[in-house]
Coordinates of C-alpha atoms and ligand atoms in Angstrom, one line a residue:
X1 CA 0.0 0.0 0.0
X2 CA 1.3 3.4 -0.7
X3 CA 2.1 6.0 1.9
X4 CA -0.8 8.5 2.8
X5 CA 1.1 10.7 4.1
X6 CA 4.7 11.5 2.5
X7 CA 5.8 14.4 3.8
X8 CA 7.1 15.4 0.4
X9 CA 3.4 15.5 -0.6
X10 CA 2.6 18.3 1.9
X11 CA 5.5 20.0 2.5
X12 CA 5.4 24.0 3.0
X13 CA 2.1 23.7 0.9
X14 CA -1.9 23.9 2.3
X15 CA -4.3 22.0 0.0
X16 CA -6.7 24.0 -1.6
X17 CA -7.7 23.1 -5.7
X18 CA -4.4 20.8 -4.6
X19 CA -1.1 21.2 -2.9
X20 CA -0.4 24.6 -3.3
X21 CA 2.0 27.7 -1.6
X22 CA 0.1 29.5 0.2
X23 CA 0.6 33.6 1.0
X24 CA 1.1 33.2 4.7
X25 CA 4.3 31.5 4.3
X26 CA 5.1 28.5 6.0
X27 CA 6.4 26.4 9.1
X28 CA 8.3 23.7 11.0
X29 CA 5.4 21.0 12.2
X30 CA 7.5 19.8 16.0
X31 CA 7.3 16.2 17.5
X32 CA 6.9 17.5 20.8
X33 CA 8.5 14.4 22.7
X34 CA 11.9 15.2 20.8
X35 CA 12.3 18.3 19.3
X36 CA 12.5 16.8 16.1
X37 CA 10.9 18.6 12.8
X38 CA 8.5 15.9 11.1
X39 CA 8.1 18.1 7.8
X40 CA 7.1 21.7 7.3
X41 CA 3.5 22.9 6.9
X42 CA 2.2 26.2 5.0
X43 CA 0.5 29.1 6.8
X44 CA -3.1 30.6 5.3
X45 CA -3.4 34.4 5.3
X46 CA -6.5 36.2 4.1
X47 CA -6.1 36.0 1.0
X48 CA -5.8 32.2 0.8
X49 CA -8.8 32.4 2.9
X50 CA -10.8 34.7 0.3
X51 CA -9.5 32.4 -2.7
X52 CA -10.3 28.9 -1.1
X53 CA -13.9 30.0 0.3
X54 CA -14.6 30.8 -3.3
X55 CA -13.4 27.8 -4.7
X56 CA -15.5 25.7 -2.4
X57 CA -18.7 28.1 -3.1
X58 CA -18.1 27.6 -6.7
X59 CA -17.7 23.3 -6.2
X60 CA -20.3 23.1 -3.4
X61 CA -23.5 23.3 -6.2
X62 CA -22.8 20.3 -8.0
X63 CA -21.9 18.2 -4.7
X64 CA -25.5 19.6 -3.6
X65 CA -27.2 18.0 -6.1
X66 CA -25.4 14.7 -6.8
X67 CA -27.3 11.4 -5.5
X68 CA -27.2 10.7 -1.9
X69 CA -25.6 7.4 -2.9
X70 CA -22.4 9.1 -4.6
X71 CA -22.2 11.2 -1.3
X72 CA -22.6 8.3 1.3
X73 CA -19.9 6.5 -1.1
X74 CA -17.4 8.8 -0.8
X75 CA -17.7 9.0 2.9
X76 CA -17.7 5.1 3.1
X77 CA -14.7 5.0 1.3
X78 CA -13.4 7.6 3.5
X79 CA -13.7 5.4 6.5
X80 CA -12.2 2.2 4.9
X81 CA -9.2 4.5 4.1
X82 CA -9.0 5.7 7.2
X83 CA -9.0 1.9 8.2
X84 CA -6.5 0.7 6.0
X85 CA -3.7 3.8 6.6
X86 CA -4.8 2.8 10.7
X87 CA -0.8 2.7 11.4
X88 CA 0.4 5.6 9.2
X89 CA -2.2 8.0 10.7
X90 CA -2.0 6.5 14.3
X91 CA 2.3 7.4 14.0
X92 CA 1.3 10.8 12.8
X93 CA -1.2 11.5 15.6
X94 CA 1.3 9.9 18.1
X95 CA 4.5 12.1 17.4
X96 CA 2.6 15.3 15.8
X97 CA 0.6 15.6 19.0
X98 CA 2.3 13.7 21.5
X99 CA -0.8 11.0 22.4
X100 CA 0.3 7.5 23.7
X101 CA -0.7 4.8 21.9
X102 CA -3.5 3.8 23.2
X103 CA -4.7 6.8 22.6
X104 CA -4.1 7.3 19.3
X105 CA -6.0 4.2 18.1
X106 CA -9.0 5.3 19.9
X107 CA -8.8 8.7 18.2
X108 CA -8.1 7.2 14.7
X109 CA -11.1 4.3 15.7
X110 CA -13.2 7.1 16.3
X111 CA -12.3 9.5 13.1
X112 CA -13.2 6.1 10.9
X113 CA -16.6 5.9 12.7
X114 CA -17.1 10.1 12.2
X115 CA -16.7 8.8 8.6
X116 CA -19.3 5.7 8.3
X117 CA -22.1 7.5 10.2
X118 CA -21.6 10.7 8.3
X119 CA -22.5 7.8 5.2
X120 CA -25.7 7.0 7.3
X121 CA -26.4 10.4 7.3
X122 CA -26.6 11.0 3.6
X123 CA -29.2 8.7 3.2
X124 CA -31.7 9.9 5.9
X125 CA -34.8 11.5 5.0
X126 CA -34.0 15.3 4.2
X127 CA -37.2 16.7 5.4
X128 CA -40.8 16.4 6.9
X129 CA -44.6 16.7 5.7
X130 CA -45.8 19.0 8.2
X131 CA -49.7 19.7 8.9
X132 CA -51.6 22.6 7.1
X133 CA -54.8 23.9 7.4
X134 CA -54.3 24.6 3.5
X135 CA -55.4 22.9 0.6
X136 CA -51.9 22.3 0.0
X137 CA -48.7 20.2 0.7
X138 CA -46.1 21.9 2.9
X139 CA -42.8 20.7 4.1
X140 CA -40.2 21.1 5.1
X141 CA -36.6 21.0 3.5
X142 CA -33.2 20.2 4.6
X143 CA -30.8 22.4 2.5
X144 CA -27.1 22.4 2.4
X145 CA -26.0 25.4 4.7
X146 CA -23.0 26.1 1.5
X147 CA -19.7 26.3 3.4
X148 CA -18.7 25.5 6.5
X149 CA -15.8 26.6 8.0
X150 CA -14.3 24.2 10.4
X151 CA -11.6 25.4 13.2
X152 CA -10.2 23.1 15.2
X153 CA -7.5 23.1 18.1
X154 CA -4.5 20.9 18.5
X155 CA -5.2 18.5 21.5
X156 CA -7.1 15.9 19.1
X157 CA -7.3 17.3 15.9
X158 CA -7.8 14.0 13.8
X159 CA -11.6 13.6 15.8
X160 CA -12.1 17.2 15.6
X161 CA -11.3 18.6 12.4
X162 CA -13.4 15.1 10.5
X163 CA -16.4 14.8 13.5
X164 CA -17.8 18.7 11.4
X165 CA -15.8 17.8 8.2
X166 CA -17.3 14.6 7.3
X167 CA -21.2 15.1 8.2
X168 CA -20.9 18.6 6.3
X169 CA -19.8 17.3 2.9
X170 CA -22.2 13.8 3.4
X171 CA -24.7 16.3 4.4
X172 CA -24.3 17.9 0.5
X173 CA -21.4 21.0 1.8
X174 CA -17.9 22.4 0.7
X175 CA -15.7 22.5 3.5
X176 CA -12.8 24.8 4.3
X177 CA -11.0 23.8 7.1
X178 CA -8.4 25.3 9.6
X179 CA -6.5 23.2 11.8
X180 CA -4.3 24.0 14.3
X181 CA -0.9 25.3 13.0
X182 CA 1.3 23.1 15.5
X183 CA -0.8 20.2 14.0
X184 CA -1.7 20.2 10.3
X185 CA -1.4 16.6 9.7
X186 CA -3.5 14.5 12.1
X187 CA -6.2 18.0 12.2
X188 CA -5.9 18.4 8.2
X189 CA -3.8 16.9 5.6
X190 CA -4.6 13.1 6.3
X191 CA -8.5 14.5 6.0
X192 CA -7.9 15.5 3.3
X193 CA -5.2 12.9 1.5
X194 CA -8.3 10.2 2.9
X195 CA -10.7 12.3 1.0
X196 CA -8.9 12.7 -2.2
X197 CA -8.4 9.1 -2.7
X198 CA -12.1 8.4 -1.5
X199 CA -13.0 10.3 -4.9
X200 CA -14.3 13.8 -3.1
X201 CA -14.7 15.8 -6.3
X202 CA -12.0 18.4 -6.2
X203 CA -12.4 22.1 -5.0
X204 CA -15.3 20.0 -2.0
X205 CA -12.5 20.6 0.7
X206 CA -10.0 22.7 1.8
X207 CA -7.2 22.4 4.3
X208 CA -5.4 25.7 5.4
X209 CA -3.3 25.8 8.4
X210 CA -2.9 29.0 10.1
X211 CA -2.9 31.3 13.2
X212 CA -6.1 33.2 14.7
X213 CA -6.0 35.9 11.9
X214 CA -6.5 32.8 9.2
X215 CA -9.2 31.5 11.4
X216 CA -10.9 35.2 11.7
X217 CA -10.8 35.5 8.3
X218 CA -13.0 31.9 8.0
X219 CA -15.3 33.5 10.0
X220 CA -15.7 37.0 8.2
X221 CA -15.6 35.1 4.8
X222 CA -18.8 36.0 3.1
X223 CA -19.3 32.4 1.2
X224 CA -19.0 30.9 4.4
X225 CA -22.5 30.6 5.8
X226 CA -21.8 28.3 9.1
X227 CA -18.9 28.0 11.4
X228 CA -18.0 24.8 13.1
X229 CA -15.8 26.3 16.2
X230 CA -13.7 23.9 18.9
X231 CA -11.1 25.4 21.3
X232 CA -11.0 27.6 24.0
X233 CA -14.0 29.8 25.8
X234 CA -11.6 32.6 24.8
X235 CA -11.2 32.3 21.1
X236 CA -14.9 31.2 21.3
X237 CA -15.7 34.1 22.2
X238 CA -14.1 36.2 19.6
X239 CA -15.4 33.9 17.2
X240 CA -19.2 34.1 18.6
X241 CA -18.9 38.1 18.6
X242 CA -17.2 38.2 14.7
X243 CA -19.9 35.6 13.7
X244 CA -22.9 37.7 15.3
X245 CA -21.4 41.2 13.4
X246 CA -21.8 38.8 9.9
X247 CA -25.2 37.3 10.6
X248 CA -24.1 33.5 10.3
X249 CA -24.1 30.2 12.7
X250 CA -21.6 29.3 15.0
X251 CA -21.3 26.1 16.8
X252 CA -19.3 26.6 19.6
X253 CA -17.3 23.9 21.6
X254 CA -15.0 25.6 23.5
X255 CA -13.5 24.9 27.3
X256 CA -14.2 22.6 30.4
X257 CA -14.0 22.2 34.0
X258 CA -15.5 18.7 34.7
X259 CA -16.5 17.1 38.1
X260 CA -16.2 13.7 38.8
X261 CA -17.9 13.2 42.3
X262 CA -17.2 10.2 44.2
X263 CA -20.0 9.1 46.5
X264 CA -19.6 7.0 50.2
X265 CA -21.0 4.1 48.8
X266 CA -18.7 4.0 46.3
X267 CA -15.9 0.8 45.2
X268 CA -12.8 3.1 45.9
X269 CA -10.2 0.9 44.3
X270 CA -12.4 1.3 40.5
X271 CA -12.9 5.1 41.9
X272 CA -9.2 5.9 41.8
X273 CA -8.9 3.9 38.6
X274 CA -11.4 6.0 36.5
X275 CA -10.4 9.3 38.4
X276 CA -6.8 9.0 37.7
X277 CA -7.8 8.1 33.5
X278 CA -9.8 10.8 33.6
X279 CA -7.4 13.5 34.8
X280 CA -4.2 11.9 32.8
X281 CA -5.5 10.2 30.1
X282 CA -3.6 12.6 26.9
X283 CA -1.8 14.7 29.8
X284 CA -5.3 16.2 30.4
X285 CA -5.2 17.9 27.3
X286 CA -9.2 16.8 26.4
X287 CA -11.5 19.2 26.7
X288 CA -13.6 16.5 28.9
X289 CA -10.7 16.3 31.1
X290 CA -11.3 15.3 35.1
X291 CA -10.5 19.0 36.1
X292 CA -12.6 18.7 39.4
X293 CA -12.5 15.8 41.8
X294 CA -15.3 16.0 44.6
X295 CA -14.6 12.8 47.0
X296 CA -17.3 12.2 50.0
X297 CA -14.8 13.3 53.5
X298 CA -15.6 9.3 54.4
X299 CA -13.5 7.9 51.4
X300 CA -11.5 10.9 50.8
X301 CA -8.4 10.1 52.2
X302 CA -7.9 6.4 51.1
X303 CA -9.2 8.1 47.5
X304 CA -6.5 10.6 47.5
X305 CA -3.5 8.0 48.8
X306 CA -4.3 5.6 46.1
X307 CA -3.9 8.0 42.9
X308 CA -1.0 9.5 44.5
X309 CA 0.7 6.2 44.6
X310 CA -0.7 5.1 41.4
X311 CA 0.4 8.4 39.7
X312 CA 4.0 8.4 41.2
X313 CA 5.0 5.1 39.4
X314 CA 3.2 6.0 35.8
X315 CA 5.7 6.0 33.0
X316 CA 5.9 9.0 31.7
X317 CA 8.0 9.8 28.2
X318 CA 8.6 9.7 23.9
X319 CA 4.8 7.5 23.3
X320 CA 6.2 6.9 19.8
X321 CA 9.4 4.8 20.7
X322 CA 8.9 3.9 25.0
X323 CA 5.8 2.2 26.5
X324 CA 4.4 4.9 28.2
X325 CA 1.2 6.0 30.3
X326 CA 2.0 9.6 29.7
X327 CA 3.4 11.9 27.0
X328 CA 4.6 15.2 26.1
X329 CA 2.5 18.5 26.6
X330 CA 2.0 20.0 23.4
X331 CA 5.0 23.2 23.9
X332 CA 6.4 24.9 26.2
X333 CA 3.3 27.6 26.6
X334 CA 1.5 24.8 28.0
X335 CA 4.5 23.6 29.9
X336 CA 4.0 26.9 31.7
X337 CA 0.5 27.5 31.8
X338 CA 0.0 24.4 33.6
X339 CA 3.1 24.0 36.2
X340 CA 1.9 27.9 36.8
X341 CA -1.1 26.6 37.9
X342 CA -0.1 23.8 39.9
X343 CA 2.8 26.3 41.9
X344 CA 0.3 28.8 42.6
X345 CA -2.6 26.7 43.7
X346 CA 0.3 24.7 46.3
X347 CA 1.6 28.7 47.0
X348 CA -2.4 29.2 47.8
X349 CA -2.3 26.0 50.6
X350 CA -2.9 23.1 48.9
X351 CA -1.0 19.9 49.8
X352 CA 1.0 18.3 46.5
X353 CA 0.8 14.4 47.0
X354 CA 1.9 13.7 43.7
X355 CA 4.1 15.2 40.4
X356 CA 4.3 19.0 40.4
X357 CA 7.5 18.3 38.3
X358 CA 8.6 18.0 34.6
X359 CA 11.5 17.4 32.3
X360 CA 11.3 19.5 29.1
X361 CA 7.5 19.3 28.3
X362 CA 6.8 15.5 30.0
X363 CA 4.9 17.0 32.7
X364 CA 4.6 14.1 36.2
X365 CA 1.0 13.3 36.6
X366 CA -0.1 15.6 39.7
X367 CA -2.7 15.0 42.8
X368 CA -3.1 17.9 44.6
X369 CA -5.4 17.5 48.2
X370 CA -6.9 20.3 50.4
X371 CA -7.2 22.3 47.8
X372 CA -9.9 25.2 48.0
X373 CA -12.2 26.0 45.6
X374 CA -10.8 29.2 44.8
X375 CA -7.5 28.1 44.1
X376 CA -6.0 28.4 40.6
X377 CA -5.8 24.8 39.2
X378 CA -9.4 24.0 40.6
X379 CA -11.2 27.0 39.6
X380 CA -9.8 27.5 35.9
X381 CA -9.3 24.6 33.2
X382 CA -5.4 23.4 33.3
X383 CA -5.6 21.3 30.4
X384 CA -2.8 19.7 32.1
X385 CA -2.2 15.8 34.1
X386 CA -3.4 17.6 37.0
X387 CA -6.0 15.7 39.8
X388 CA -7.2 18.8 42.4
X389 CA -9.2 17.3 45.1
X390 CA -12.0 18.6 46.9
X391 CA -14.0 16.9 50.1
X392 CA -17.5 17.1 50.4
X393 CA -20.2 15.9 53.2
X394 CA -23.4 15.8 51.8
X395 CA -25.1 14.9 48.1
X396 CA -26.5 18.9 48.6
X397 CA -22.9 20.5 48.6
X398 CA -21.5 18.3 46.3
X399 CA -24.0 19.6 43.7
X400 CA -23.6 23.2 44.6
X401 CA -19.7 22.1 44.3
X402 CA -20.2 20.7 40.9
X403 CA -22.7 23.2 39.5
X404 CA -20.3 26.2 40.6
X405 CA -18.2 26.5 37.4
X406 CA -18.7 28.8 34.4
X407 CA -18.3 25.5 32.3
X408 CA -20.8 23.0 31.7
X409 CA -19.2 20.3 29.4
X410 CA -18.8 17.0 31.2
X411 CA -19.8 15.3 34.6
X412 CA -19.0 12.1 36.6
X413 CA -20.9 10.5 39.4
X414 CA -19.1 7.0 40.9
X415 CA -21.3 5.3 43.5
X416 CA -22.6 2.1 44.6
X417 CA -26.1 2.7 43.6
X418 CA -26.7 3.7 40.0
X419 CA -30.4 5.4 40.5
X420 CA -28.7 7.7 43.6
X421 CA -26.0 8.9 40.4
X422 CA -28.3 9.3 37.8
X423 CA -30.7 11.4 40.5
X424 CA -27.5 13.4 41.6
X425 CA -26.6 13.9 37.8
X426 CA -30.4 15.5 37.3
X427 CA -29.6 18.4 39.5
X428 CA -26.2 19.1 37.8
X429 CA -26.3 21.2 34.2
X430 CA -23.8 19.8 31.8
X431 CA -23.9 18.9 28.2
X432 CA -22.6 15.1 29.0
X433 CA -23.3 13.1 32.3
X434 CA -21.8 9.4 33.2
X435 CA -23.2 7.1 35.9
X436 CA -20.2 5.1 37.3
X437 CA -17.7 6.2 34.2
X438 CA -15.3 8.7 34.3
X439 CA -15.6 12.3 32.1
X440 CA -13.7 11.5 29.1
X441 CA -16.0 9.6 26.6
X442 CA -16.9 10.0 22.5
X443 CA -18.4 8.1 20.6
X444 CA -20.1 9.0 16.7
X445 CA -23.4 8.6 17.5
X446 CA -23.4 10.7 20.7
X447 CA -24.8 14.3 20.5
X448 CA -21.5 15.9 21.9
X449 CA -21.4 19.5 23.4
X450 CA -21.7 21.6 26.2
X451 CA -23.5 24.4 28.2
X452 CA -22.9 27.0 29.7
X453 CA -19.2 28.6 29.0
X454 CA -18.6 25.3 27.4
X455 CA -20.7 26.2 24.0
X456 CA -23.7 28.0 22.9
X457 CA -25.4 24.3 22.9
X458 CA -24.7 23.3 19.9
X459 CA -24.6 19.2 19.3
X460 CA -21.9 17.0 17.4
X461 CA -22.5 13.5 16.7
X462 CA -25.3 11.6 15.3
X463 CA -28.0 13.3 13.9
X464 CA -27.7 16.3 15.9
X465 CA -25.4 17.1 12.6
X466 CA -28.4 17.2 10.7
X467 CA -29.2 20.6 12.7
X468 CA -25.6 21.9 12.6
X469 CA -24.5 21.4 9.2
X470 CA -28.3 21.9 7.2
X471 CA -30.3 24.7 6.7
X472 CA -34.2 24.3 7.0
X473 CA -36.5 25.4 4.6
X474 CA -40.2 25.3 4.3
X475 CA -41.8 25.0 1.0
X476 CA -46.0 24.8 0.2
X477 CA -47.2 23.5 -3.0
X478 CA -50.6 23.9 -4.6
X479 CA -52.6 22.3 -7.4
X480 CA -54.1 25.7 -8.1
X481 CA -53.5 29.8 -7.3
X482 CA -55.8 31.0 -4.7
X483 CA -58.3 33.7 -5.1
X484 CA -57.7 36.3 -2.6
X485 CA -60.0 38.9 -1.8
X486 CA -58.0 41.6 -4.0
Ligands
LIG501 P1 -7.6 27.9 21.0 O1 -8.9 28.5 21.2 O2 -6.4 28.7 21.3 O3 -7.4 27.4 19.4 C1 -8.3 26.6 18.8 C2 -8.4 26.9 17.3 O4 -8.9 28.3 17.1 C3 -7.0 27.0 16.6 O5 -7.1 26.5 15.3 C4 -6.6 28.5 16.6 O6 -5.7 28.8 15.6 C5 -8.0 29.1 16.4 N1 -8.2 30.4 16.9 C6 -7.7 31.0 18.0 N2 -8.1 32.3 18.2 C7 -9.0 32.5 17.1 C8 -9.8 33.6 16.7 N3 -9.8 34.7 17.4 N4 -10.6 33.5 15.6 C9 -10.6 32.3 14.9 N5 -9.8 31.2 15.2 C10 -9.0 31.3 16.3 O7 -7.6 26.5 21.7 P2 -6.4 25.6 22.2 O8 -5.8 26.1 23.4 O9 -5.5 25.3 21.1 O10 -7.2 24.2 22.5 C11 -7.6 23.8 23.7 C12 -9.0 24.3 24.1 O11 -9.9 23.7 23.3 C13 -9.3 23.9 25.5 O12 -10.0 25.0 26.2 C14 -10.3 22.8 25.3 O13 -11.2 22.5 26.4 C15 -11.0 23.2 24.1 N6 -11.6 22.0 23.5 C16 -13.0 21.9 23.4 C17 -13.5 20.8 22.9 C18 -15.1 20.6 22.9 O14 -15.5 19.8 22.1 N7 -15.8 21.3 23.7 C19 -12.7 19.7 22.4 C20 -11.4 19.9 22.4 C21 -10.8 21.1 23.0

């Protein structure tokens, strides 16, 4: 089998009508366990921007109005590739971004699936009959919202670039797409290499890496009619405000803070387990990331000894040539960001049981106890492998805990006695709640999204895609003109 992904195929280049140089210039793409430069990527600017949006305006009418089957076909095909190049993509995701390997065949499993239910998609029925009190059929349409601009961030850009990418274009849309400078393969080019040899007709997708301005200029584009947004609450904000002064959609998935609680009644020995994957799992760079432990004061201590432990003997290194539990953070912004965090919150009282150290960007998976809930790494999102640990006495304040975040993404309840989680979870407002599971969880046919400063409540996944990536349009038919009055 040829490679996917030479990077001789991609280098210093975006793909738009091709692999082409772009105006913004260009840059190294860094294996963040080494140092290393894996290839170079180009860099969008405006005017790439202007030129691709047009292109993909121009393509998107013909992919409109081909058969359902030719659109489903493509995106089937899209998922076998994605299948068959499992390795190549996986060892692009793995030093590009620093995921251990575990981890990397889930996110590649996943962007395969993105691909065969966006194929299910095409096929469902693109409208209703609704009720009239006319002699006359009326219904309503699902349109193709044109082009969607897709931005995506660089903690697991494969699954986050193709979960908008691949429902927009089954759904009948051109796509330009903006991934993550630092991480322009596994958020771009393999998209859209897998596409290409699928047979997407050219000019349907377009992959320009590039900095905030590139991604501003998505937003402002006037042939892109709906935005498809994931990163930070910050950004998303920008994004939200520049979207509003244009009059178009913006689905927003932006930051977390989630809570797992931890009942009395609960197995403590599976309660450390799921706790400590939750907060390390990818370094803590998910969005859906354990941010908050609450722990019932009666297990507390015996829940905070265990990870401690636990996290003090997890391998930590290079995922792409050492068996490791733990990789690289993504640069040294987030080196800082997140041992800033962790400094300040111990600075603020809180007792460090575990990690609080690093060597160059491998960050030691960290349990911090007594920590308040003002303190830095408890009340912002550290997107870091960072367990803060807060004691609670009663179901009452551990909602109150819980519920007392600006976020709204993900929640966790661990207990003994399902119904007592699920009836907990009802009084708790998140986009995504799991009964005796930890935060981090995706799957294709999920609606995915939060609340809150999380997202504007927006859904991913399933045929909540149907609403984000269509337009609705109501249409009456009559066998004859009315007379009207005058
Ligand atoms: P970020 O907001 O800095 O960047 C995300 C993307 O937006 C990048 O492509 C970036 O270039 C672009 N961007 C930045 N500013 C922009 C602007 N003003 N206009 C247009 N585009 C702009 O996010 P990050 O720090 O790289 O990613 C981590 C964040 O993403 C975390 O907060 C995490 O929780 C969040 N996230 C959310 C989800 C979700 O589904 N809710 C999933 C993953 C990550």
């Amino acid at each position: 089998m040829t490679a996917l992904l030479d990077p001789g195929t991609f280098n210093g280049t975006v793909y738009s009508g091709g692999w082409t140089v772009p105006s913004g210039g260009s840059r190294a793409i860094i294996e963040p366990a080494t140092g290393a430069e894996l290839g170079r990527t180009g860099l969008a600017d405006e005017s790439d921007v202007d030129k691709a949006a047009a292109g993909a305006a121009a393509a998107q009418r013909d992919w409109a109005a081909a058969s359902f089957e030719e659109r489903a076909g493509v995106l089937r095909r899209a998922g076998t590739l994605v299948e068959q190049h499992f390795e190549e993509i996986k060892t692009w995701v793995i030093r590009e971004t620093g995921a251990v390997v575990g981890a990397a065949e889930f996110f590649v499993g996943v962007a395969a699936q993105e691909c065969y239910e966006a194929a299910a998609l095409a096929s469902q029925p693109p409208g209703q009959l609704l009720p009239t009190n006319q002699p006359r059929l009326s219904m309503l349409k699902r349109v193709p919202a044109g082009v969607v601009g897709v931005i995506s961030p660089f903690n697991v850009p494969l699954i986050l670039s193709i979960r908008s990418v691949a429902p927009a274009l089954a759904l009948g849309n051109a796509v330009v797409l903006k991934p993550d400078p630092r991480t322009p393969v596994s958020g771009g080019f393999a998209i859209a290499r897998v596409f290409a040899e699928a047979g997407l007709p050219d000019g349907l997708l377009h992959v320009l890496p590039g900095g905030p301005e590139a991604g501003s200029a998505l937003v402002a584009d006037p042939h892109v009619r709906v935005i498809s947004f994931t990163g930070s609450t910050a950004a998303g904000r920008k994004v939200g405000e520049l979207a509003a002064r244009h009059l178009k959609r913006a689905h927003l998935e932006l930051g977390g803070n989630s809570a797992l609680i931890v009942l009395d009644d609960v197995d403590v020995e599976r309660a450390v387990s799921a706790g400590a994957w939750g907060s390390f799992l990818h370094q803590g760079q998910i969005c859906m990331t354990t941010g908050r432990h609450l722990v019932h004061e009666r297990v507390a201590d015996s829940y905070v000894e265990a990870p401690a432990e636990h996290a003090g003997h997890l391998p930590v290194g290079n995922p792409h040539t050492d068996q490791v539990a733990l990789g690289p953070l993504i640069d040294e912004g987030q080196l800082n960001k997140v041992h800033g965090l962790v400094r300040s919150t111990v600075d603020a009282g809180a007792r460090l049981a575990s990690g609080g150290t690093y060597e160059g960007l491998f960050y030691r998976p960290t349990v911090l106890d007594a920590v308040g809930t003002d303190m830095p790494a408890y009340a912002n999102e550290v997107f870091g492998p960072v367990a803060p640990v807060v004691r609670f006495s009663s179901e009452e304040e551990a909602a109150a805990l819980a519920s007392a975040s600006e976020y709204g993404l993900s929640l966790s309840i661990l207990t003994g006695d399902a119904m007592r989680g699920l009836a907990l979870a009802e009084r708790i407002p998140t986009g995504i709640a799991h009964i005796n599971d930890q935060t981090v969880n995706d799957e294709a046919v999920a609606p995915f999204g939060g609340v809150a400063a999380s997202g504007t409540g927006a859904r991913f996944g399933g045929l909540s895609n149907m609403d984000a990536f269509t337009e609705t349009r109501w249409i009456t038919v009559r066998g004859e003109i009315p007379q009207y009055p005058f």
